[in-house]
Amino acid sequence: MGRPKEFDVEEVLSSAMNVFWSQGFKAASLSDLTTSMEISKSSFYETFGSKHDLFLSTIDYYIRTLTAQVSGAAHLDAPAHKIIRALFERAVQRMVDPESRRGCYLNNCAVEVSLHDEEASKRVATGMSIMEEAFLKLVERGKREGAITMAHNSRALARYLVSSLNGILVMGKAQSDEESLYEVVDVTMDALK
């Protein structure tokens, strides 16, 4: 029987995710990861197996924690269009804050590795699907509330919202001009009317 782990797996996953998020999968070294995670190399290999396995686990962790926040917003007791706008405004605020201009972890993973890593690609797609389902619930609720147009298919609008939100997160990495980002939010919200 092995020794019990002397660390919280969720905490070390969060630390590892932040390394990958800041440096990217390829650039993050084992030393960067174990230093941030504050675990030994033997504990690293015993718990996670490989850098790639850890990377996949961090995508799962992101989906469980941060993507779930977007999903949870769909259940808030407020008009749907206000919730959608608040999600977009939160994204803008993240991108104008120099400490949080890393964009979306799923987005970054999709851009860096998804074309060449089928396992990562499937996980990223799962995370994007969760966001799409949350926006779908909000769009359908907004239609019932009379604040979102009936002219467009609800699923198509949900996908549009996912792509617009991710677009803001990508655009904000290159240009953190708050006014420009809010223009995108305004146009996105106008498209729902």
Short mmCIF file of C-alpha atoms in Angstrom, two decimals, residues 113 123-124 149 182:
data_model
loop_
_atom_site.label_atom_id
_atom_site.label_comp_id
_atom_site.label_asym_id
_atom_site.label_seq_id
_atom_site.Cartn_x
_atom_site.Cartn_y
_atom_site.Cartn_z
CA VAL A 113 -2.93 21.68 -29.09
CA ARG A 123 -12.17 17.76 -23.61
CA VAL A 124 -12.15 21.29 -25.05
CA THR A 149 -35.73 37.63 -30.86
CA TYR A 182 -17.66 46.91 -24.91
#
